[in-house]
């Protein structure tokens, strides 16, 4: 994912960097709930906290001077405890809540200063929204719910039903078009919500605690499906959640909010390993690092490896030189073929057999983005290191028990020790 | 020492004179339209032989209650009883009065309820008026009705409309205000115009509550028929009134029973008009 500095550097440049234009750009957004905006903001500028401002003016400073950018195709997570302003912020982006000041640029156009007609057009064309409570219309069938946005746009019935059925298939509810929402389970309802949001083919999806009302098991399933869908559809998603695990799993970048302000923006890794202050640190303290770190974080360079067409003598030599008990074997394209142990190699040299006769195939492999949690269970049942391979099964790295323990210990120290 | 009496009564009389002088044409117009509607509907109902209408009514109950055999049976028996008691013509007049008053009351109260739901100021202004309308004894409405529209079915209908309107207005207002805020957000987030939001989200979601208001409106209109007969509205109510005046318990009871039968049938039809409950909260 892109670093903040890269984004801002390229913004000022010419058209070559057009693909790096942010889809959404929020600039010093502020929202005050109450009568006396000026007084509340004056107090904030003189350093008062949100609670003090409320005591003094009965105004709630829901958002203060929030700025961030979301790049095309990115899942940007707004995370924070309840009352931190994350849902208000989300609603300012499609102006369900009017910002008190600041700008929200979508594709370069400022939403905040638009007329109602222009705003309606942008909402229809580029903004899909998904709600925590599903918010399906109870009097409409599933298909009519999905086609709601298209109906609002005045698209003829057969066309919107056709599109609706297509989306039903995409979210895996093919046969439920004629059902009423009350007949569906929570997970199914939110699939309908997702299909409804996608129906108008918006480039941006606003997801407000979209999975928070679901059972943990179903929630994880929906998260996986969203990631799958995102691979294909490449939308720009702003995802609000209070659940750190969800944020870490889904977010390309995460903005952690507190009292209406963004405390830190960064990739999940950055937030975990480099918390900017004690609050963030506390927030991430309970994270299960085995779910955060992946194979690529703990693997070592695959050295040495034996070539498949080399003989057992070469393999034996490699193992002796590096003082190891086994060596992985790859072909010319570095695709993993298997593994040869020291004992087998000795035996083969003595009996004059070839490498292909002693190679152990079917050794455990993991993808580069496999989580430590998965790797630990694999490695526990295997006497050999685990091989990390890419999509074309080329050997990219080796994972040893010691490396996993070391990585966990190191991350824990980073997180706890940086205050 | 006597306090000087404020001329409230005199003021009202002046007001009434003023209205009659300047809005007489309007009153005449309303009178003509209502008279035409009531007469027309009564003629229509009486144009059909009673057995056919009984069958049609039973079929309607059967259909809207989704084949509730007990209610359909009750409808046949009840209507046959009214016919047998030779109250059929009066019952049809009562039905015409109730339907016309209800339609007029709903035509005023539902739009007003929608407006009140959209504006706290209008809602606040309407509330005391509605309280006044609902707490004032219904007999009091008879007086201005008589003054402006004379005696007969038309002033009876006017008094009935005033009496039956408030619950429908209140429940429309309430139903729309109770539409969950996320559903309003859905309408807005997907780019609805205010009209689309009203007709595709607010009214359909509020419909069960609004229908409860419609049901209340019909029931109140029916209960007003007896009172309205005091200013010359005809039908079963008048029959009850005659029963009271002559201390004729049998006559009063028969007409009262017919009113109850019509009330039950209308109630069951309106209660079942809603599609199968599809609540999703």
Coordinates of N, CA and C in Angstrom, one line a residue, chain B residues 56-250:
Chain B
X56 N -71.8 -10.1 -2.4 CA -70.6 -9.3 -2.7 C -69.8 -9.0 -1.5
X57 N -70.5 -8.5 -0.4 CA -69.8 -8.2 0.8 C -69.1 -9.4 1.4
X58 N -69.8 -10.5 1.4 CA -69.2 -11.8 1.9 C -68.0 -12.1 1.1
X59 N -68.1 -12.0 -0.2 CA -66.9 -12.3 -1.0 C -65.8 -11.4 -0.7
X60 N -66.1 -10.1 -0.4 CA -65.0 -9.2 -0.1 C -64.3 -9.6 1.2
X61 N -65.2 -9.9 2.2 CA -64.6 -10.3 3.5 C -63.8 -11.6 3.4
X62 N -64.3 -12.5 2.6 CA -63.6 -13.8 2.3 C -62.2 -13.5 1.7
X63 N -62.2 -12.6 0.8 CA -61.0 -12.3 0.1 C -60.0 -11.6 1.0
X64 N -60.4 -10.5 1.6 CA -59.4 -9.7 2.4 C -59.0 -10.4 3.7
X65 N -59.8 -11.3 4.2 CA -59.3 -12.0 5.4 C -58.6 -13.3 5.1
X66 N -58.3 -13.4 3.8 CA -57.6 -14.6 3.3 C -58.3 -15.9 3.7
X67 N -59.6 -15.9 3.3 CA -60.4 -17.1 3.4 C -60.7 -17.5 4.9
X68 N -61.0 -16.5 5.7 CA -61.5 -16.8 7.0 C -62.9 -17.2 7.0
X69 N -63.2 -18.5 7.1 CA -64.6 -19.0 6.8 C -65.5 -18.5 7.9
X70 N -65.0 -18.3 9.2 CA -65.9 -17.9 10.3 C -66.3 -16.4 10.0
X71 N -65.4 -15.6 9.6 CA -65.8 -14.2 9.4 C -66.8 -14.1 8.2
X72 N -66.5 -14.9 7.2 CA -67.4 -14.8 6.0 C -68.8 -15.3 6.4
X73 N -68.9 -16.3 7.2 CA -70.1 -16.8 7.7 C -70.9 -15.8 8.5
X74 N -70.1 -15.1 9.4 CA -70.7 -14.1 10.3 C -71.2 -13.0 9.4
X75 N -70.5 -12.6 8.3 CA -71.0 -11.5 7.4 C -72.3 -11.9 6.8
X76 N -72.4 -13.1 6.3 CA -73.7 -13.5 5.6 C -74.8 -13.4 6.6
X77 N -74.6 -14.1 7.8 CA -75.7 -14.1 8.8 C -76.1 -12.7 9.2
X78 N -75.1 -11.9 9.5 CA -75.3 -10.6 10.0 C -76.1 -9.7 9.0
X79 N -75.7 -9.8 7.8 CA -76.4 -9.0 6.8 C -77.8 -9.5 6.5
X80 N -77.9 -10.8 6.5 CA -79.2 -11.4 6.3 C -80.2 -11.0 7.4
X81 N -79.6 -10.9 8.6 CA -80.4 -10.5 9.8 C -80.9 -9.0 9.6
X82 N -80.0 -8.2 9.1 CA -80.4 -6.8 8.8 C -81.5 -6.7 7.8
X83 N -81.4 -7.5 6.8 CA -82.4 -7.6 5.7 C -83.7 -8.0 6.3
X84 N -83.6 -9.1 7.1 CA -84.8 -9.7 7.6 C -85.5 -8.8 8.6
X85 N -84.7 -7.9 9.3 CA -85.4 -7.0 10.2 C -85.9 -5.8 9.5
X86 N -85.9 -5.8 8.2 CA -86.4 -4.7 7.3 C -85.7 -3.4 7.6
X87 N -84.4 -3.5 7.9 CA -83.6 -2.3 8.1 C -82.6 -2.1 7.0
X88 N -82.8 -2.8 5.8 CA -81.8 -2.8 4.8 C -81.6 -1.4 4.2
X89 N -82.7 -0.7 3.9 CA -82.6 0.6 3.2 C -81.9 1.6 4.2
X90 N -82.3 1.5 5.5 CA -81.7 2.4 6.4 C -80.2 2.1 6.6
X91 N -79.9 0.8 6.6 CA -78.5 0.4 6.7 C -77.6 0.9 5.6
X92 N -78.2 0.9 4.4 CA -77.5 1.3 3.2 C -77.2 2.8 3.3
X93 N -78.2 3.6 3.8 CA -78.0 5.0 4.0 C -76.9 5.3 5.0
X94 N -76.9 4.5 6.1 CA -75.9 4.6 7.1 C -74.5 4.3 6.5
X95 N -74.5 3.2 5.7 CA -73.2 2.9 5.1 C -72.7 4.0 4.2
X96 N -73.6 4.6 3.4 CA -73.2 5.7 2.5 C -72.7 6.8 3.4
X97 N -73.4 7.2 4.4 CA -72.9 8.3 5.3 C -71.6 8.0 5.9
X98 N -71.4 6.8 6.4 CA -70.1 6.5 7.0 C -69.0 6.5 6.0
X99 N -69.2 5.9 4.8 CA -68.2 5.9 3.8 C -67.8 7.3 3.3
X100 N -68.8 8.1 3.0 CA -68.5 9.5 2.5 C -67.8 10.2 3.6
X101 N -68.3 10.2 4.9 CA -67.6 10.9 6.0 C -66.1 10.4 6.1
X102 N -66.0 9.1 6.0 CA -64.6 8.6 6.2 C -63.7 9.0 5.1
X103 N -64.2 9.0 3.8 CA -63.4 9.4 2.7 C -63.0 10.8 2.9
X104 N -64.0 11.7 3.2 CA -63.6 13.1 3.4 C -62.7 13.3 4.5
X105 N -62.9 12.6 5.6 CA -62.0 12.8 6.8 C -60.6 12.3 6.5
X106 N -60.5 11.2 5.7 CA -59.1 10.7 5.4 C -58.5 11.7 4.4
X107 N -59.3 12.2 3.5 CA -58.7 13.1 2.5 C -58.1 14.4 3.1
X108 N -58.7 14.7 4.3 CA -58.1 15.9 5.0 C -57.0 15.4 5.9
X109 N -57.2 14.3 6.7 CA -56.3 14.0 7.8 C -55.0 13.4 7.3
X110 N -55.0 12.6 6.3 CA -53.8 11.9 5.9 C -52.8 12.9 5.4
X111 N -53.2 13.8 4.4 CA -52.2 14.8 4.0 C -51.7 15.7 5.1
X112 N -52.7 16.1 6.0 CA -52.2 16.9 7.1 C -51.3 16.2 8.0
X113 N -51.5 14.9 8.2 CA -50.6 14.1 9.0 C -49.3 14.0 8.4
X114 N -49.2 13.9 7.1 CA -47.9 13.8 6.4 C -47.2 15.2 6.6
X115 N -47.9 16.3 6.5 CA -47.3 17.6 6.6 C -46.8 17.7 8.1
X116 N -47.6 17.3 9.0 CA -47.3 17.4 10.5 C -46.0 16.6 10.8
X117 N -45.9 15.5 10.1 CA -44.7 14.6 10.4 C -43.5 15.2 9.9
X118 N -43.6 16.1 8.8 CA -42.4 16.7 8.3 C -42.0 18.0 8.9
X119 N -42.9 18.5 9.8 CA -42.6 19.9 10.4 C -43.0 19.9 11.8
X120 N -42.0 20.1 12.7 CA -42.3 20.2 14.1 C -43.2 21.4 14.4
X121 N -43.0 22.5 13.7 CA -43.8 23.7 13.9 C -45.3 23.4 13.7
X122 N -45.5 22.8 12.5 CA -46.9 22.5 12.1 C -47.5 21.5 13.1
X123 N -46.7 20.5 13.5 CA -47.2 19.5 14.4 C -47.5 20.2 15.8
X124 N -46.7 21.1 16.2 CA -47.0 21.8 17.5 C -48.3 22.6 17.4
X125 N -48.5 23.2 16.2 CA -49.7 24.1 16.0 C -50.9 23.2 16.0
X126 N -50.8 22.0 15.3 CA -52.0 21.2 15.2 C -52.4 20.5 16.5
X127 N -51.4 20.2 17.3 CA -51.7 19.4 18.5 C -52.8 19.9 19.4
X128 N -52.8 21.2 19.8 CA -53.9 21.7 20.6 C -55.2 21.7 19.9
X129 N -55.2 21.9 18.6 CA -56.5 21.9 17.8 C -57.1 20.5 17.9
X130 N -56.2 19.5 17.7 CA -56.6 18.1 17.7 C -57.1 17.7 19.1
X131 N -56.4 18.2 20.2 CA -56.8 17.9 21.5 C -58.2 18.5 21.7
X132 N -58.4 19.7 21.3 CA -59.7 20.4 21.4 C -60.8 19.6 20.7
X133 N -60.5 19.1 19.5 CA -61.5 18.4 18.7 C -61.9 17.1 19.4
X134 N -60.9 16.5 20.0 CA -61.2 15.2 20.6 C -61.8 15.2 22.0
X135 N -61.6 16.3 22.7 CA -62.1 16.4 24.0 C -63.5 17.1 24.0
X136 N -63.8 17.9 23.0 CA -65.1 18.6 23.0 C -66.1 17.5 22.8
X137 N -67.2 17.6 23.6 CA -68.3 16.6 23.4 C -68.8 16.6 22.0
X138 N -69.0 15.5 21.3 CA -69.4 15.5 19.9 C -70.7 16.3 19.6
X139 N -71.5 16.3 20.6 CA -72.8 17.0 20.4 C -72.6 18.5 20.0
X140 N -71.5 19.1 20.5 CA -71.2 20.5 20.3 C -71.0 20.7 18.8
X141 N -70.4 19.8 18.1 CA -70.2 20.0 16.6 C -71.5 20.1 15.9
X142 N -72.5 19.6 16.5 CA -73.8 19.6 15.8 C -74.3 21.0 15.5
X143 N -74.0 21.9 16.5 CA -74.5 23.3 16.4 C -74.0 24.0 15.2
X144 N -72.7 24.2 15.0 CA -72.2 24.9 13.8 C -72.6 24.2 12.6
X145 N -72.7 22.8 12.6 CA -73.1 22.1 11.4 C -74.5 22.5 11.0
X146 N -75.3 22.6 12.0 CA -76.7 23.0 11.7 C -76.8 24.4 11.2
X147 N -76.0 25.3 11.8 CA -76.0 26.7 11.4 C -75.6 26.9 10.0
X148 N -74.5 26.2 9.6 CA -74.0 26.4 8.3 C -74.7 25.6 7.2
X149 N -75.1 24.4 7.6 CA -75.6 23.5 6.6 C -77.1 23.1 6.8
X150 N -77.8 23.7 7.8 CA -79.2 23.3 8.0 C -79.3 21.9 8.6
X151 N -80.4 21.3 8.4 CA -80.7 20.0 8.9 C -80.5 18.9 7.8
X152 N -80.2 17.7 8.2 CA -80.2 16.6 7.2 C -78.9 15.8 7.2
X153 N -78.7 15.1 6.1 CA -77.5 14.2 6.0 C -76.2 15.0 5.9
X154 N -76.2 16.2 5.1 CA -75.0 16.9 4.9 C -74.4 17.4 6.2
X155 N -75.1 18.1 7.1 CA -74.5 18.6 8.3 C -74.1 17.4 9.2
X156 N -74.9 16.3 9.1 CA -74.5 15.1 9.9 C -73.1 14.6 9.5
X157 N -72.9 14.6 8.1 CA -71.6 14.2 7.6 C -70.5 15.1 8.1
X158 N -70.8 16.4 8.0 CA -69.8 17.4 8.4 C -69.4 17.2 9.9
X159 N -70.3 17.0 10.7 CA -70.0 16.8 12.2 C -69.2 15.5 12.3
X160 N -69.6 14.5 11.5 CA -68.9 13.2 11.6 C -67.5 13.3 11.2
X161 N -67.3 14.1 10.1 CA -65.9 14.3 9.6 C -65.0 14.9 10.7
X162 N -65.5 16.0 11.3 CA -64.8 16.6 12.3 C -64.5 15.7 13.5
X163 N -65.4 14.9 13.8 CA -65.3 14.0 15.0 C -64.3 12.8 14.6
X164 N -64.3 12.4 13.4 CA -63.6 11.2 13.0 C -62.2 11.4 12.6
X165 N -61.9 12.7 12.3 CA -60.6 13.0 11.7 C -59.4 12.9 12.6
X166 N -59.4 13.3 13.9 CA -58.2 13.4 14.7 C -57.4 12.1 14.8
X167 N -58.0 11.0 15.0 CA -57.1 9.8 15.2 C -56.3 9.5 13.9
X168 N -57.0 9.6 12.8 CA -56.3 9.3 11.5 C -55.1 10.2 11.3
X169 N -55.3 11.5 11.6 CA -54.2 12.5 11.5 C -53.1 12.2 12.5
X170 N -53.5 11.9 13.7 CA -52.4 11.6 14.7 C -51.6 10.3 14.3
X171 N -52.3 9.3 13.9 CA -51.7 8.0 13.6 C -50.8 8.1 12.3
X172 N -51.3 8.9 11.4 CA -50.4 9.1 10.2 C -49.1 9.8 10.6
X173 N -49.3 10.9 11.4 CA -48.1 11.6 11.9 C -47.2 10.7 12.6
X174 N -47.8 10.0 13.6 CA -47.0 9.1 14.4 C -46.3 8.0 13.5
X175 N -47.0 7.4 12.6 CA -46.5 6.3 11.8 C -45.2 6.8 11.0
X176 N -45.3 8.0 10.4 CA -44.2 8.5 9.6 C -43.1 8.9 10.5
X177 N -43.4 9.4 11.7 CA -42.3 9.8 12.6 C -41.6 8.6 13.2
X178 N -42.3 7.4 13.2 CA -41.7 6.2 13.8 C -40.9 5.4 12.7
X179 N -40.9 5.9 11.5 CA -40.1 5.1 10.5 C -38.6 5.2 11.0
X180 N -37.9 4.0 11.1 CA -36.6 4.0 11.7 C -35.7 4.9 10.9
X181 N -34.8 5.5 11.6 CA -33.9 6.6 11.1 C -33.0 6.0 10.0
X182 N -32.6 4.7 10.1 CA -31.7 4.1 9.1 C -32.5 4.0 7.8
X183 N -33.8 3.8 7.8 CA -34.5 3.6 6.5 C -34.6 5.0 5.9
X184 N -34.7 6.1 6.7 CA -34.6 7.4 6.1 C -33.2 7.6 5.5
X185 N -32.2 7.2 6.2 CA -30.8 7.3 5.7 C -30.7 6.5 4.4
X186 N -31.3 5.4 4.3 CA -31.2 4.6 3.1 C -31.7 5.4 1.9
X187 N -32.9 6.0 2.1 CA -33.6 6.8 1.1 C -32.6 7.9 0.7
X188 N -32.1 8.6 1.7 CA -31.2 9.8 1.3 C -29.9 9.3 0.7
X189 N -29.3 8.3 1.3 CA -28.0 7.8 0.8 C -28.0 7.4 -0.6
X190 N -29.2 6.8 -1.1 CA -29.3 6.4 -2.4 C -29.8 7.4 -3.4
X191 N -29.9 8.6 -2.8 CA -30.2 9.8 -3.7 C -31.7 10.0 -4.0
X192 N -32.6 9.7 -3.1 CA -34.0 9.9 -3.3 C -34.3 11.4 -3.3
X193 N -35.3 11.8 -4.1 CA -35.9 13.1 -3.9 C -36.8 13.0 -2.7
X194 N -37.3 14.2 -2.2 CA -38.2 14.1 -1.0 C -39.5 13.4 -1.4
X195 N -40.0 13.5 -2.6 CA -41.2 12.8 -3.0 C -40.9 11.3 -3.0
X196 N -39.8 10.9 -3.6 CA -39.5 9.4 -3.6 C -39.3 8.9 -2.2
X197 N -38.7 9.7 -1.3 CA -38.6 9.2 0.1 C -39.9 9.0 0.7
X198 N -40.9 9.9 0.4 CA -42.2 9.8 1.0 C -42.9 8.6 0.5
X199 N -43.0 8.5 -0.8 CA -43.8 7.4 -1.4 C -43.2 6.0 -1.4
X200 N -41.9 6.0 -1.4 CA -41.2 4.7 -1.5 C -40.7 4.2 -0.2
X201 N -40.6 5.0 0.8 CA -40.1 4.6 2.1 C -41.0 5.0 3.2
X202 N -41.3 6.3 3.4 CA -42.0 6.7 4.6 C -43.4 6.1 4.7
X203 N -44.2 6.4 3.6 CA -45.6 5.9 3.6 C -45.7 4.4 3.7
X204 N -45.0 3.7 2.8 CA -45.1 2.2 2.9 C -44.7 1.7 4.3
X205 N -43.7 2.2 4.9 CA -43.2 1.7 6.2 C -44.2 2.1 7.3
X206 N -44.8 3.2 7.1 CA -45.8 3.7 8.1 C -47.2 3.1 7.9
X207 N -47.4 2.4 6.8 CA -48.7 2.0 6.4 C -49.5 1.2 7.5
X208 N -48.9 0.3 8.2 CA -49.7 -0.4 9.3 C -50.3 0.6 10.3
X209 N -49.5 1.6 10.7 CA -50.0 2.6 11.6 C -51.1 3.4 11.0
X210 N -50.8 3.8 9.8 CA -51.8 4.7 9.1 C -53.1 3.9 9.0
X211 N -53.0 2.6 8.6 CA -54.3 1.8 8.5 C -55.0 1.7 9.8
X212 N -54.2 1.6 10.9 CA -54.9 1.6 12.2 C -55.7 2.9 12.4
X213 N -55.2 4.0 11.9 CA -55.9 5.3 11.9 C -57.1 5.3 11.0
X214 N -57.0 4.6 9.9 CA -58.2 4.5 9.0 C -59.3 3.7 9.7
X215 N -58.9 2.7 10.3 CA -59.8 1.8 11.1 C -60.5 2.6 12.2
X216 N -59.8 3.4 12.9 CA -60.3 4.2 14.0 C -61.3 5.2 13.4
X217 N -60.9 5.8 12.3 CA -61.7 6.8 11.6 C -63.1 6.2 11.2
X218 N -63.1 5.0 10.7 CA -64.4 4.4 10.3 C -65.2 4.1 11.5
X219 N -64.6 3.6 12.6 CA -65.3 3.2 13.8 C -66.0 4.4 14.4
X220 N -65.2 5.5 14.5 CA -65.7 6.8 15.0 C -66.9 7.3 14.2
X221 N -66.7 7.2 12.9 CA -67.8 7.7 12.0 C -69.1 6.9 12.2
X222 N -68.9 5.6 12.4 CA -70.1 4.8 12.7 C -70.8 5.2 14.0
X223 N -69.9 5.4 15.0 CA -70.5 5.7 16.3 C -71.1 7.1 16.3
X224 N -70.7 7.9 15.3 CA -71.3 9.3 15.3 C -72.7 9.3 14.6
X225 N -73.0 8.2 13.9 CA -74.3 8.2 13.1 C -75.5 8.4 14.0
X226 N -75.4 7.9 15.3 CA -76.6 8.1 16.1 C -76.7 9.5 16.6
X227 N -75.5 10.1 16.9 CA -75.5 11.5 17.4 C -75.9 12.4 16.3
X228 N -75.4 12.1 15.1 CA -75.7 13.0 14.0 C -77.2 12.9 13.6
X229 N -77.9 11.9 14.0 CA -79.3 11.8 13.6 C -80.1 12.9 14.4
X230 N -79.5 13.4 15.4 CA -80.2 14.5 16.1 C -80.4 15.7 15.3
X231 N -79.5 15.9 14.2 CA -79.7 17.1 13.3 C -80.2 16.6 12.0
X232 N -80.8 15.4 12.0 CA -81.6 15.0 10.8 C -80.8 14.1 9.9
X233 N -79.7 13.6 10.3 CA -79.0 12.6 9.4 C -79.9 11.3 9.5
X234 N -80.1 10.7 8.4 CA -81.0 9.5 8.4 C -80.2 8.2 8.7
X235 N -80.9 7.1 8.4 CA -80.3 5.8 8.5 C -80.6 5.2 9.9
X236 N -79.8 4.2 10.2 CA -80.0 3.4 11.4 C -80.0 4.3 12.7
X237 N -79.1 5.3 12.6 CA -79.0 6.2 13.8 C -80.3 6.9 14.1
X238 N -80.9 7.3 13.0 CA -82.2 8.0 13.2 C -83.2 7.0 13.8
X239 N -83.2 5.8 13.4 CA -84.1 4.7 13.9 C -83.9 4.6 15.4
X240 N -82.6 4.6 15.8 CA -82.3 4.5 17.3 C -82.9 5.7 18.0
X241 N -82.7 6.9 17.4 CA -83.2 8.1 18.0 C -84.7 8.0 18.2
X242 N -85.4 7.6 17.2 CA -86.8 7.4 17.3 C -87.2 6.5 18.4
X243 N -86.4 5.4 18.4 CA -86.6 4.4 19.5 C -86.5 5.0 20.9
X244 N -85.5 5.9 21.0 CA -85.4 6.6 22.3 C -86.6 7.5 22.6
X245 N -86.9 8.3 21.6 CA -88.0 9.3 21.8 C -89.3 8.6 22.1
X246 N -89.6 7.4 21.5 CA -90.8 6.7 21.8 C -90.7 5.7 22.9
X247 N -89.5 5.7 23.5 CA -89.3 4.6 24.5 C -89.6 3.3 24.0
X248 N -89.2 3.0 22.7 CA -89.5 1.8 22.1 C -88.3 0.9 22.0
X249 N -88.1 0.1 23.1 CA -86.8 -0.6 23.3 C -86.6 -1.6 22.1
X250 N -87.6 -2.2 21.6 CA -87.4 -3.2 20.5 C -86.9 -2.5 19.3

